[in-house]
PDB file of C-alpha atoms in Angstrom:
ATOM      1  CA  MET H   1      75.545  31.764 153.628  1.00 41.00           C
ATOM      2  CA  LEU H   2      73.754  34.807 155.012  1.00 39.00           C
ATOM      3  CA  ARG H   3      71.483  32.605 157.075  1.00 44.00           C
ATOM      4  CA  SER H   4      74.530  30.926 158.576  1.00 43.00           C
ATOM      5  CA  LEU H   5      76.094  34.263 159.477  1.00 37.00           C
ATOM      6  CA  LYS H   6      72.860  35.466 160.920  1.00 40.00           C
ATOM      7  CA  ASP H   7      72.571  32.366 163.118  1.00 45.00           C
ATOM      8  CA  SER H   8      76.175  32.714 164.216  1.00 41.00           C
ATOM      9  CA  PHE H   9      76.235  36.352 165.171  1.00 38.00           C
ATOM     10  CA  THR H  10      72.697  37.189 166.247  1.00 42.00           C
ATOM     11  CA  ARG H  11      72.696  36.550 169.980  1.00 40.00           C
ATOM     12  CA  ARG H  12      69.114  37.406 170.688  1.00 41.00           C
ATOM     13  CA  ASN H  13      65.817  36.508 169.052  1.00 39.00           C
ATOM     14  CA  SER H  14      63.530  39.170 167.689  1.00 39.00           C
ATOM     15  CA  SER H  15      60.658  38.602 170.112  1.00 39.00           C
ATOM     16  CA  LYS H  16      60.849  42.062 171.628  1.00 37.00           C
ATOM     17  CA  GLY H  17      58.318  43.246 169.071  1.00 37.00           C
ATOM     18  CA  ASP H  18      58.046  45.617 166.155  1.00 38.00           C
ATOM     19  CA  SER H  19      60.767  48.243 166.390  1.00 37.00           C
ATOM     20  CA  PHE H  20      58.873  50.457 163.995  1.00 30.00           C
ATOM     21  CA  LEU H  21      56.076  51.510 166.323  1.00 32.00           C
ATOM     22  CA  ARG H  22      56.551  55.260 166.348  1.00 37.00           C
ATOM     23  CA  LYS H  23      56.836  57.454 169.406  1.00 37.00           C
ATOM     24  CA  ASN H  24      55.627  61.039 169.599  1.00 37.00           C
ATOM     25  CA  SER H  25      57.645  62.147 172.603  1.00 38.00           C
ATOM     26  CA  ASP H  26      60.489  64.630 172.198  1.00 41.00           C
ATOM     27  CA  THR H  27      64.024  63.343 171.857  1.00 41.00           C
ATOM     28  CA  PRO H  28      65.685  63.389 175.278  1.00 42.00           C
ATOM     29  CA  ASN H  29      68.700  65.617 175.727  1.00 46.00           C
ATOM     30  CA  PRO H  30      71.604  63.300 176.515  1.00 42.00           C
ATOM     31  CA  ALA H  31      73.381  66.083 178.345  1.00 42.00           C
ATOM     32  CA  THR H  32      70.577  66.640 180.849  1.00 38.00           C
ATOM     33  CA  LYS H  33      68.532  63.424 181.073  1.00 42.00           C
ATOM     34  CA  PRO H  34      70.843  60.474 181.626  1.00 41.00           C
ATOM     35  CA  THR H  35      69.196  57.092 182.081  1.00 39.00           C
ATOM     36  CA  ARG H  36      72.023  55.354 183.893  1.00 41.00           C
ATOM     37  CA  ARG H  37      75.473  56.507 184.828  1.00 40.00           C
ATOM     38  CA  PRO H  38      78.360  54.386 186.116  1.00 41.00           C
ATOM     39  CA  ASP H  39      78.497  54.725 189.883  1.00 42.00           C
ATOM     40  CA  ARG H  40      82.171  54.099 190.511  1.00 38.00           C
ATOM     41  CA  PRO H  41      84.064  57.413 190.780  1.00 40.00           C
ATOM     42  CA  ASN H  42      87.443  55.961 189.877  1.00 39.00           C
ATOM     43  CA  MET H  43      86.243  53.947 186.924  1.00 38.00           C
ATOM     44  CA  ASN H  44      88.950  53.461 184.306  1.00 37.00           C
ATOM     45  CA  ALA H  45      91.093  56.071 186.074  1.00 32.00           C
ATOM     46  CA  PHE H  46      94.276  55.222 184.231  1.00 34.00           C
ATOM     47  CA  THR H  47      96.782  57.730 182.995  1.00 37.00           C
ATOM     48  CA  THR H  48      99.946  57.597 180.971  1.00 38.00           C
ATOM     49  CA  PRO H  49     102.900  59.700 182.177  1.00 38.00           C
ATOM     50  CA  THR H  50     103.199  62.718 179.912  1.00 40.00           C
ATOM     51  CA  ASN H  51     106.971  62.340 179.581  1.00 40.00           C
ATOM     52  CA  GLU H  52     106.745  58.904 177.990  1.00 44.00           C
ATOM     53  CA  PRO H  53     106.496  58.364 174.228  1.00 44.00           C
ATOM     54  CA  PRO H  54     103.421  56.674 172.730  1.00 46.00           C
ATOM     55  CA  PRO H  55     103.447  52.879 173.105  1.00 47.00           C
ATOM     56  CA  ALA H  56     105.361  51.045 170.438  1.00 47.00           C
ATOM     57  CA  TYR H  57     103.212  49.806 167.576  1.00 44.00           C
ATOM     58  CA  THR H  58     104.208  46.863 165.415  1.00 45.00           C
ATOM     59  CA  PRO H  59     102.477  46.879 162.008  1.00 43.00           C
ATOM     60  CA  ALA H  60     100.909  43.720 160.647  1.00 42.00           C
ATOM     61  CA  ALA H  61     103.498  41.505 159.025  1.00 38.00           C
ATOM     62  CA  ALA H  62     101.293  40.460 156.128  1.00 36.00           C
ATOM     63  CA  PRO H  63      98.499  41.966 154.014  1.00 35.00           C
ATOM     64  CA  PHE H  64      94.896  41.265 154.818  1.00 34.00           C
ATOM     65  CA  PRO H  65      94.386  37.518 155.282  1.00 35.00           C
ATOM     66  CA  GLY H  66      93.165  35.619 152.251  1.00 34.00           C
ATOM     67  CA  SER H  67      90.123  34.413 154.171  1.00 36.00           C
ATOM     68  CA  ILE H  68      88.603  37.827 153.501  1.00 35.00           C
ATOM     69  CA  ALA H  69      89.924  38.714 150.098  1.00 34.00           C
ATOM     70  CA  PRO H  70      88.576  42.053 148.804  1.00 34.00           C
ATOM     71  CA  ALA H  71      85.267  41.368 147.154  1.00 34.00           C
ATOM     72  CA  MET H  72      83.833  42.504 143.863  1.00 31.00           C
ATOM     73  CA  ASN H  73      81.854  45.725 143.834  1.00 34.00           C
ATOM     74  CA  PRO H  74      78.096  45.182 143.514  1.00 36.00           C
ATOM     75  CA  ALA H  75      76.124  46.423 140.579  1.00 36.00           C
ATOM     76  CA  PRO H  76      74.775  49.983 141.014  1.00 34.00           C
ATOM     77  CA  GLY H  77      71.680  49.930 143.167  1.00 40.00           C
ATOM     78  CA  ALA H  78      72.011  46.217 143.893  1.00 39.00           C
ATOM     79  CA  LEU H  79      71.805  46.769 147.638  1.00 42.00           C
ATOM     80  CA  ALA H  80      69.354  49.640 147.646  1.00 44.00           C
ATOM     81  CA  SER H  81      66.420  47.519 148.769  1.00 49.00           C
ATOM     82  CA  ASN H  82      68.318  44.905 150.750  1.00 54.00           C
ATOM     83  CA  PRO H  83      71.693  45.894 152.202  1.00 52.00           C
ATOM     84  CA  ALA H  84      72.289  42.303 153.303  1.00 49.00           C
ATOM     85  CA  SER H  85      72.061  40.841 149.788  1.00 50.00           C
ATOM     86  CA  THR H  86      75.574  39.461 149.368  1.00 47.00           C
ATOM     87  CA  THR H  87      76.907  36.277 147.819  1.00 46.00           C
ATOM     88  CA  GLU H  88      79.857  34.039 148.552  1.00 44.00           C
ATOM     89  CA  ASP H  89      81.898  36.010 146.002  1.00 48.00           C
ATOM     90  CA  ASP H  90      81.078  39.444 147.383  1.00 72.00           C
ATOM     91  CA  ARG H  91      80.207  38.784 151.011  1.00 77.00           C
ATOM     92  CA  TYR H  92      81.188  42.283 152.109  1.00 82.00           C
ATOM     93  CA  ALA H  93      79.581  44.174 149.250  1.00 85.00           C
ATOM     94  CA  PHE H  94      77.194  45.626 151.841  1.00 81.00           C
ATOM     95  CA  LEU H  95      80.040  47.959 152.862  1.00 87.00           C
ATOM     96  CA  SER H  96      79.367  50.009 149.731  1.00 89.00           C
ATOM     97  CA  THR H  97      75.930  50.845 151.115  1.00 89.00           C
ATOM     98  CA  PHE H  98      77.175  52.174 154.460  1.00 90.00           C
ATOM     99  CA  ASP H  99      79.486  54.806 155.819  1.00 93.00           C
ATOM    100  CA  THR H 100      81.856  53.137 158.284  1.00 93.00           C
ATOM    101  CA  VAL H 101      83.004  55.014 161.381  1.00 96.00           C
ATOM    102  CA  PHE H 102      85.332  53.707 164.077  1.00 97.00           C
ATOM    103  CA  LEU H 103      85.237  55.197 167.567  1.00 97.00           C
ATOM    104  CA  ILE H 104      88.426  54.163 169.344  1.00 98.00           C
ATOM    105  CA  ASP H 105      88.969  54.131 173.089  1.00 97.00           C
ATOM    106  CA  ASP H 106      92.277  55.917 173.663  1.00 97.00           C
ATOM    107  CA  SER H 107      92.043  56.009 177.458  1.00 95.00           C
ATOM    108  CA  GLY H 108      95.147  55.191 179.492  1.00 94.00           C
ATOM    109  CA  SER H 109      94.189  51.566 180.046  1.00 92.00           C
ATOM    110  CA  MET H 110      94.382  50.896 176.297  1.00 94.00           C
ATOM    111  CA  ALA H 111      98.155  51.407 176.227  1.00 94.00           C
ATOM    112  CA  GLY H 112     100.112  48.296 175.309  1.00 93.00           C
ATOM    113  CA  ARG H 113      98.600  45.113 173.908  1.00 91.00           C
ATOM    114  CA  SER H 114      95.056  46.467 173.428  1.00 92.00           C
ATOM    115  CA  TRP H 115      96.356  49.457 171.485  1.00 95.00           C
ATOM    116  CA  ARG H 116      98.529  47.313 169.208  1.00 94.00           C
ATOM    117  CA  GLU H 117      95.714  44.802 168.653  1.00 93.00           C
ATOM    118  CA  THR H 118      93.252  47.533 167.718  1.00 95.00           C
ATOM    119  CA  ALA H 119      95.732  49.185 165.345  1.00 96.00           C
ATOM    120  CA  ARG H 120      96.507  45.889 163.625  1.00 94.00           C
ATOM    121  CA  ALA H 121      92.812  45.070 163.131  1.00 93.00           C
ATOM    122  CA  LEU H 122      92.133  48.497 161.597  1.00 95.00           C
ATOM    123  CA  GLU H 123      95.207  48.260 159.401  1.00 95.00           C
ATOM    124  CA  MET H 124      93.864  45.023 157.934  1.00 93.00           C
ATOM    125  CA  ILE H 125      90.230  46.105 157.651  1.00 93.00           C
ATOM    126  CA  THR H 126      90.880  49.396 155.838  1.00 94.00           C
ATOM    127  CA  PRO H 127      91.731  47.887 152.397  1.00 92.00           C
ATOM    128  CA  VAL H 128      88.515  45.845 152.450  1.00 91.00           C
ATOM    129  CA  CYS H 129      86.390  48.888 153.285  1.00 91.00           C
ATOM    130  CA  VAL H 130      88.121  50.963 150.611  1.00 92.00           C
ATOM    131  CA  GLU H 131      87.590  48.200 148.038  1.00 91.00           C
ATOM    132  CA  HIS H 132      83.856  48.775 148.445  1.00 90.00           C
ATOM    133  CA  ASP H 133      83.739  52.459 149.383  1.00 89.00           C
ATOM    134  CA  ALA H 134      86.327  54.850 147.978  1.00 88.00           C
ATOM    135  CA  ASP H 135      85.529  57.300 150.787  1.00 89.00           C
ATOM    136  CA  GLY H 136      87.452  55.055 153.164  1.00 92.00           C
ATOM    137  CA  ILE H 137      86.767  54.997 156.896  1.00 94.00           C
ATOM    138  CA  ASP H 138      86.469  57.740 159.500  1.00 97.00           C
ATOM    139  CA  LEU H 139      88.243  57.524 162.846  1.00 98.00           C
ATOM    140  CA  TYR H 140      87.224  59.186 166.080  1.00 98.00           C
ATOM    141  CA  PHE H 141      88.989  58.882 169.416  1.00 98.00           C
ATOM    142  CA  LEU H 142      87.544  59.350 172.892  1.00 97.00           C
ATOM    143  CA  ASN H 143      90.222  61.844 173.955  1.00 97.00           C
ATOM    144  CA  ALA H 144      92.420  62.828 171.013  1.00 97.00           C
ATOM    145  CA  PRO H 145      91.156  66.030 169.314  1.00 95.00           C
ATOM    146  CA  ASP H 146      89.472  65.594 165.948  1.00 95.00           C
ATOM    147  CA  THR H 147      91.478  66.359 162.853  1.00 96.00           C
ATOM    148  CA  PRO H 148      90.794  66.021 159.096  1.00 96.00           C
ATOM    149  CA  TRP H 149      93.651  63.506 159.025  1.00 96.00           C
ATOM    150  CA  TYR H 150      91.296  60.986 160.699  1.00 97.00           C
ATOM    151  CA  ARG H 151      88.634  61.289 157.982  1.00 96.00           C
ATOM    152  CA  ASN H 152      88.374  59.288 154.758  1.00 96.00           C
ATOM    153  CA  VAL H 153      91.306  57.078 155.699  1.00 96.00           C
ATOM    154  CA  SER H 154      92.048  54.834 152.744  1.00 95.00           C
ATOM    155  CA  ALA H 155      95.502  53.364 153.407  1.00 95.00           C
ATOM    156  CA  ALA H 156      96.874  50.975 155.994  1.00 95.00           C
ATOM    157  CA  SER H 157      99.966  53.163 156.224  1.00 96.00           C
ATOM    158  CA  THR H 158      97.806  56.053 157.436  1.00 97.00           C
ATOM    159  CA  ILE H 159      96.408  53.829 160.177  1.00 97.00           C
ATOM    160  CA  ARG H 160      99.953  53.036 161.281  1.00 96.00           C
ATOM    161  CA  GLU H 161     100.888  56.711 161.370  1.00 97.00           C
ATOM    162  CA  ILE H 162      97.762  57.684 163.314  1.00 97.00           C
ATOM    163  CA  PHE H 163      98.164  54.992 165.951  1.00 97.00           C
ATOM    164  CA  SER H 164     101.833  55.846 166.341  1.00 96.00           C
ATOM    165  CA  SER H 165     100.973  59.493 167.017  1.00 97.00           C
ATOM    166  CA  VAL H 166      97.988  59.151 169.382  1.00 97.00           C
ATOM    167  CA  ARG H 167      98.936  58.591 173.038  1.00 95.00           C
ATOM    168  CA  PRO H 168      96.403  56.549 175.065  1.00 96.00           C
ATOM    169  CA  ARG H 169      95.591  58.482 178.231  1.00 94.00           C
ATOM    170  CA  GLY H 170      92.649  59.950 180.091  1.00 94.00           C
ATOM    171  CA  GLY H 171      89.171  58.621 180.786  1.00 94.00           C
ATOM    172  CA  THR H 172      86.426  56.934 178.789  1.00 94.00           C
ATOM    173  CA  PRO H 173      83.817  59.559 177.697  1.00 96.00           C
ATOM    174  CA  THR H 174      82.081  57.175 175.285  1.00 95.00           C
ATOM    175  CA  GLY H 175      78.621  58.728 175.538  1.00 96.00           C
ATOM    176  CA  GLN H 176      79.882  62.228 174.840  1.00 97.00           C
ATOM    177  CA  ARG H 177      81.737  61.116 171.727  1.00 97.00           C
ATOM    178  CA  LEU H 178      78.844  59.009 170.435  1.00 97.00           C
ATOM    179  CA  ASN H 179      76.584  62.018 170.835  1.00 97.00           C
ATOM    180  CA  ALA H 180      79.035  64.147 168.831  1.00 97.00           C
ATOM    181  CA  ILE H 181      78.811  61.632 165.971  1.00 98.00           C
ATOM    182  CA  LEU H 182      75.088  60.843 166.079  1.00 98.00           C
ATOM    183  CA  ARG H 183      73.528  64.298 166.447  1.00 97.00           C
ATOM    184  CA  PRO H 184      74.929  65.866 163.249  1.00 97.00           C
ATOM    185  CA  TYR H 185      74.311  62.654 161.336  1.00 98.00           C
ATOM    186  CA  LEU H 186      70.656  62.555 162.382  1.00 98.00           C
ATOM    187  CA  ALA H 187      70.280  66.213 161.417  1.00 98.00           C
ATOM    188  CA  ARG H 188      71.611  65.417 157.934  1.00 97.00           C
ATOM    189  CA  TYR H 189      69.295  62.436 157.643  1.00 98.00           C
ATOM    190  CA  ALA H 190      66.262  64.484 158.690  1.00 98.00           C
ATOM    191  CA  ALA H 191      67.112  67.129 156.081  1.00 98.00           C
ATOM    192  CA  ASP H 192      67.819  64.729 153.206  1.00 97.00           C
ATOM    193  CA  PRO H 193      66.974  61.089 153.951  1.00 96.00           C
ATOM    194  CA  GLU H 194      67.240  59.915 150.361  1.00 94.00           C
ATOM    195  CA  ARG H 195      70.872  60.960 149.981  1.00 94.00           C
ATOM    196  CA  THR H 196      72.173  60.165 153.474  1.00 96.00           C
ATOM    197  CA  LYS H 197      73.949  56.814 153.500  1.00 94.00           C
ATOM    198  CA  PRO H 198      73.264  54.444 156.386  1.00 94.00           C
ATOM    199  CA  LEU H 199      75.854  54.570 159.136  1.00 95.00           C
ATOM    200  CA  ASN H 200      77.695  51.848 161.015  1.00 94.00           C
ATOM    201  CA  ILE H 201      79.610  52.967 164.099  1.00 96.00           C
ATOM    202  CA  ILE H 202      82.109  50.457 165.444  1.00 95.00           C
ATOM    203  CA  VAL H 203      83.229  51.216 169.003  1.00 95.00           C
ATOM    204  CA  ILE H 204      86.392  49.478 170.208  1.00 95.00           C
ATOM    205  CA  THR H 205      86.935  49.813 173.954  1.00 93.00           C
ATOM    206  CA  ASP H 206      88.441  48.022 176.934  1.00 90.00           C
ATOM    207  CA  GLY H 207      86.806  49.913 179.776  1.00 78.00           C
ATOM    208  CA  GLU H 208      83.428  50.795 181.215  1.00 82.00           C
ATOM    209  CA  PRO H 209      82.401  54.327 180.175  1.00 89.00           C
ATOM    210  CA  SER H 210      82.974  57.209 182.565  1.00 89.00           C
ATOM    211  CA  ASP H 211      79.803  58.964 181.354  1.00 92.00           C
ATOM    212  CA  ASP H 212      76.259  58.206 180.204  1.00 93.00           C
ATOM    213  CA  VAL H 213      76.212  56.106 177.029  1.00 93.00           C
ATOM    214  CA  GLU H 214      72.568  55.072 177.093  1.00 93.00           C
ATOM    215  CA  SER H 215      70.958  58.482 176.582  1.00 94.00           C
ATOM    216  CA  PRO H 216      72.573  59.290 173.206  1.00 95.00           C
ATOM    217  CA  LEU H 217      71.677  55.832 171.929  1.00 95.00           C
ATOM    218  CA  ILE H 218      68.084  56.058 173.150  1.00 94.00           C
ATOM    219  CA  ALA H 219      67.683  59.567 171.741  1.00 95.00           C
ATOM    220  CA  ALA H 220      68.986  58.441 168.346  1.00 96.00           C
ATOM    221  CA  ALA H 221      66.744  55.365 168.257  1.00 94.00           C
ATOM    222  CA  LYS H 222      63.631  57.397 169.080  1.00 94.00           C
ATOM    223  CA  LYS H 223      64.434  60.031 166.478  1.00 96.00           C
ATOM    224  CA  LEU H 224      65.002  57.378 163.817  1.00 96.00           C
ATOM    225  CA  ASP H 225      61.634  55.848 164.722  1.00 93.00           C
ATOM    226  CA  ARG H 226      59.878  59.206 164.412  1.00 95.00           C
ATOM    227  CA  LEU H 227      61.533  59.750 161.035  1.00 96.00           C
ATOM    228  CA  GLU H 228      60.458  56.241 159.956  1.00 94.00           C
ATOM    229  CA  ALA H 229      64.043  55.453 158.997  1.00 95.00           C
ATOM    230  CA  PRO H 230      64.872  51.974 157.691  1.00 92.00           C
ATOM    231  CA  ALA H 231      65.859  49.398 160.284  1.00 89.00           C
ATOM    232  CA  TRP H 232      69.475  49.420 159.078  1.00 89.00           C
ATOM    233  CA  GLN H 233      69.916  53.221 158.921  1.00 95.00           C
ATOM    234  CA  VAL H 234      72.162  53.329 161.991  1.00 96.00           C
ATOM    235  CA  GLY H 235      73.963  50.489 163.691  1.00 94.00           C
ATOM    236  CA  VAL H 236      76.329  50.683 166.665  1.00 94.00           C
ATOM    237  CA  GLN H 237      78.612  47.727 167.365  1.00 92.00           C
ATOM    238  CA  PHE H 238      80.688  47.617 170.555  1.00 93.00           C
ATOM    239  CA  PHE H 239      83.766  45.396 170.656  1.00 92.00           C
ATOM    240  CA  GLN H 240      85.533  44.828 173.965  1.00 90.00           C
ATOM    241  CA  VAL H 241      89.282  44.334 174.058  1.00 89.00           C
ATOM    242  CA  GLY H 242      90.769  43.290 177.375  1.00 80.00           C
ATOM    243  CA  ASN H 243      88.955  41.480 180.138  1.00 79.00           C
ATOM    244  CA  GLU H 244      87.528  44.112 182.480  1.00 78.00           C
ATOM    245  CA  PRO H 245      84.421  42.549 184.122  1.00 75.00           C
ATOM    246  CA  GLY H 246      82.669  45.899 184.557  1.00 75.00           C
ATOM    247  CA  ALA H 247      82.997  46.653 180.858  1.00 76.00           C
ATOM    248  CA  ARG H 248      81.642  43.236 179.915  1.00 77.00           C
ATOM    249  CA  GLU H 249      78.557  43.676 182.089  1.00 82.00           C
ATOM    250  CA  HIS H 250      77.897  47.165 180.787  1.00 80.00           C
ATOM    251  CA  LEU H 251      78.111  45.981 177.181  1.00 81.00           C
ATOM    252  CA  ARG H 252      75.624  43.238 177.984  1.00 81.00           C
ATOM    253  CA  GLN H 253      73.197  45.835 179.343  1.00 79.00           C
ATOM    254  CA  LEU H 254      73.555  47.980 176.236  1.00 81.00           C
ATOM    255  CA  ASP H 255      72.752  44.971 174.085  1.00 75.00           C
ATOM    256  CA  ASP H 256      69.907  43.516 176.145  1.00 76.00           C
ATOM    257  CA  ASP H 257      68.359  46.234 178.297  1.00 75.00           C
ATOM    258  CA  LEU H 258      68.352  49.497 176.329  1.00 80.00           C
ATOM    259  CA  GLY H 259      64.600  49.376 175.706  1.00 79.00           C
ATOM    260  CA  GLU H 260      63.954  48.673 179.382  1.00 81.00           C
ATOM    261  CA  LEU H 261      66.151  51.601 180.422  1.00 77.00           C
ATOM    262  CA  ALA H 262      64.237  53.808 177.984  1.00 77.00           C
ATOM    263  CA  GLY H 263      60.873  52.569 179.257  1.00 82.00           C
ATOM    264  CA  ASP H 264      60.037  51.541 175.697  1.00 83.00           C
ATOM    265  CA  ASP H 265      59.802  47.848 174.840  1.00 79.00           C
ATOM    266  CA  ASP H 266      59.412  48.757 171.152  1.00 82.00           C
ATOM    267  CA  LEU H 267      62.563  50.851 170.936  1.00 86.00           C
ATOM    268  CA  ARG H 268      64.412  49.931 167.754  1.00 89.00           C
ATOM    269  CA  ASP H 269      67.310  47.581 168.320  1.00 87.00           C
ATOM    270  CA  MET H 270      70.356  49.191 166.725  1.00 90.00           C
ATOM    271  CA  VAL H 271      73.055  48.134 169.239  1.00 90.00           C
ATOM    272  CA  ASP H 272      75.121  44.957 169.181  1.00 89.00           C
ATOM    273  CA  THR H 273      77.939  44.140 171.564  1.00 87.00           C
ATOM    274  CA  VAL H 274      80.780  41.622 171.500  1.00 86.00           C
ATOM    275  CA  PRO H 275      82.207  41.166 175.021  1.00 83.00           C
ATOM    276  CA  TYR H 276      85.672  39.781 175.501  1.00 79.00           C
ATOM    277  CA  ALA H 277      85.978  35.988 175.602  1.00 73.00           C
ATOM    278  CA  GLU H 278      88.959  34.130 177.001  1.00 70.00           C
ATOM    279  CA  GLY H 279      91.702  33.965 174.386  1.00 71.00           C
ATOM    280  CA  MET H 280      89.799  36.190 171.943  1.00 75.00           C
ATOM    281  CA  GLU H 281      91.864  38.472 169.730  1.00 77.00           C
ATOM    282  CA  LEU H 282      90.281  41.373 167.913  1.00 84.00           C
ATOM    283  CA  ASN H 283      90.826  41.025 164.182  1.00 83.00           C
ATOM    284  CA  ALA H 284      89.395  42.355 160.950  1.00 84.00           C
ATOM    285  CA  GLU H 285      87.569  39.171 159.964  1.00 85.00           C
ATOM    286  CA  HIS H 286      85.786  39.059 163.317  1.00 82.00           C
ATOM    287  CA  ILE H 287      84.702  42.699 163.026  1.00 87.00           C
ATOM    288  CA  LEU H 288      83.390  42.305 159.480  1.00 86.00           C
ATOM    289  CA  LYS H 289      81.465  39.116 160.226  1.00 84.00           C
ATOM    290  CA  VAL H 290      79.769  40.638 163.250  1.00 82.00           C
ATOM    291  CA  LEU H 291      79.004  43.772 161.249  1.00 81.00           C
ATOM    292  CA  LEU H 292      77.420  41.736 158.463  1.00 83.00           C
ATOM    293  CA  GLY H 293      75.474  39.643 160.966  1.00 80.00           C
ATOM    294  CA  SER H 294      74.091  42.818 162.526  1.00 77.00           C
ATOM    295  CA  VAL H 295      72.980  44.177 159.143  1.00 78.00           C
ATOM    296  CA  VAL H 296      71.265  40.892 158.322  1.00 80.00           C
ATOM    297  CA  ARG H 297      69.503  40.842 161.676  1.00 76.00           C
ATOM    298  CA  ARG H 298      68.206  44.390 161.327  1.00 71.00           C
ATOM    299  CA  TRP H 299      67.018  43.650 157.803  1.00 68.00           C
ATOM    300  CA  ASP H 300      65.205  40.493 158.964  1.00 68.00           C
ATOM    301  CA  ARG H 301      63.559  42.407 161.803  1.00 59.00           C
ATOM    302  CA  LYS H 302      62.246  44.949 159.292  1.00 57.00           C
ATOM    303  CA  ARG H 303      60.772  42.180 157.134  1.00 57.00           C
ATOM    304  CA  SER H 304      59.243  40.524 160.201  1.00 56.00           C
ATOM    305  CA  ALA H 305      57.668  43.812 161.308  1.00 54.00           C
ATOM    306  CA  GLU H 306      56.211  44.430 157.845  1.00 54.00           C
ATOM    307  CA  PHE H 307      54.789  40.901 157.793  1.00 50.00           C
ATOM    308  CA  GLN H 308      53.125  41.383 161.194  1.00 53.00           C
ATOM    309  CA  ARG H 309      51.587  44.679 160.062  1.00 52.00           C
ATOM    310  CA  THR H 310      50.258  42.975 156.923  1.00 56.00           C
ATOM    311  CA  ARG H 311      48.639  40.232 159.002  1.00 55.00           C
ATOM    312  CA  ARG H 312      47.002  42.769 161.330  1.00 55.00           C
ATOM    313  CA  SER H 313      45.567  44.709 158.399  1.00 55.00           C
TER     314      SER H 313
END
């Protein structure tokens, strides 16, 4: 089953080389050394009138679909050496090995259908995550100020309340918010790698970023390489809602060209993107399958790299 998922959701082969070749250069400062910035000044320049209430949100009419019934918890330590080791009965047991963070685009262009679709997907995915990790999920928004209410969310009702209270407006500072998540996490990992759970960041967005996204990702990848972190330690999955062509092209570049932008063909591949396809609707099953496929791919790349090193020695 895992092989089937891997074939379905891995869009690129692993011929770019061993992502574990270490670099000795200093981590770039994302605030001062951008690699590529969007060049359109009015990009995603949508606003929501301040005198209007938040867009109406309709909660999901049914509990999480039976096609992804909550799975059994794995035995203690079962995934310690292979986070992708799931079975048909517990296909999402890997969630117990990771901390799951959602970064939600709450720019003005998300108001309406995209906002409702995102809320519904998170409402359905939360019980599955909680079934495997009692800590729940963490939410971050691009514009809404952080609050403890967005941390350790464990109930679909909390998702409904949050999405009913946050008003989509403003720009799309995706790079800035990713940096705010990645930097403290990497500091914790450097201080205590054995007790820092791997991290999966799921970014849901409809627009092209209004700032530099590449630099924080490149900086994180290089630091993880220097720390000799496992291939699955950090994963970033971008999901596009809506059909903005500029956003689709930028996601493709993040997926395919990050190493080229960094000038490092051996930069670890920790980014996956899912551009919008005609008629596609974001849903919990789609998110979880792509997330699992990404974990499997990173695990297989680690095994491939170890095999190549063994042959060379």
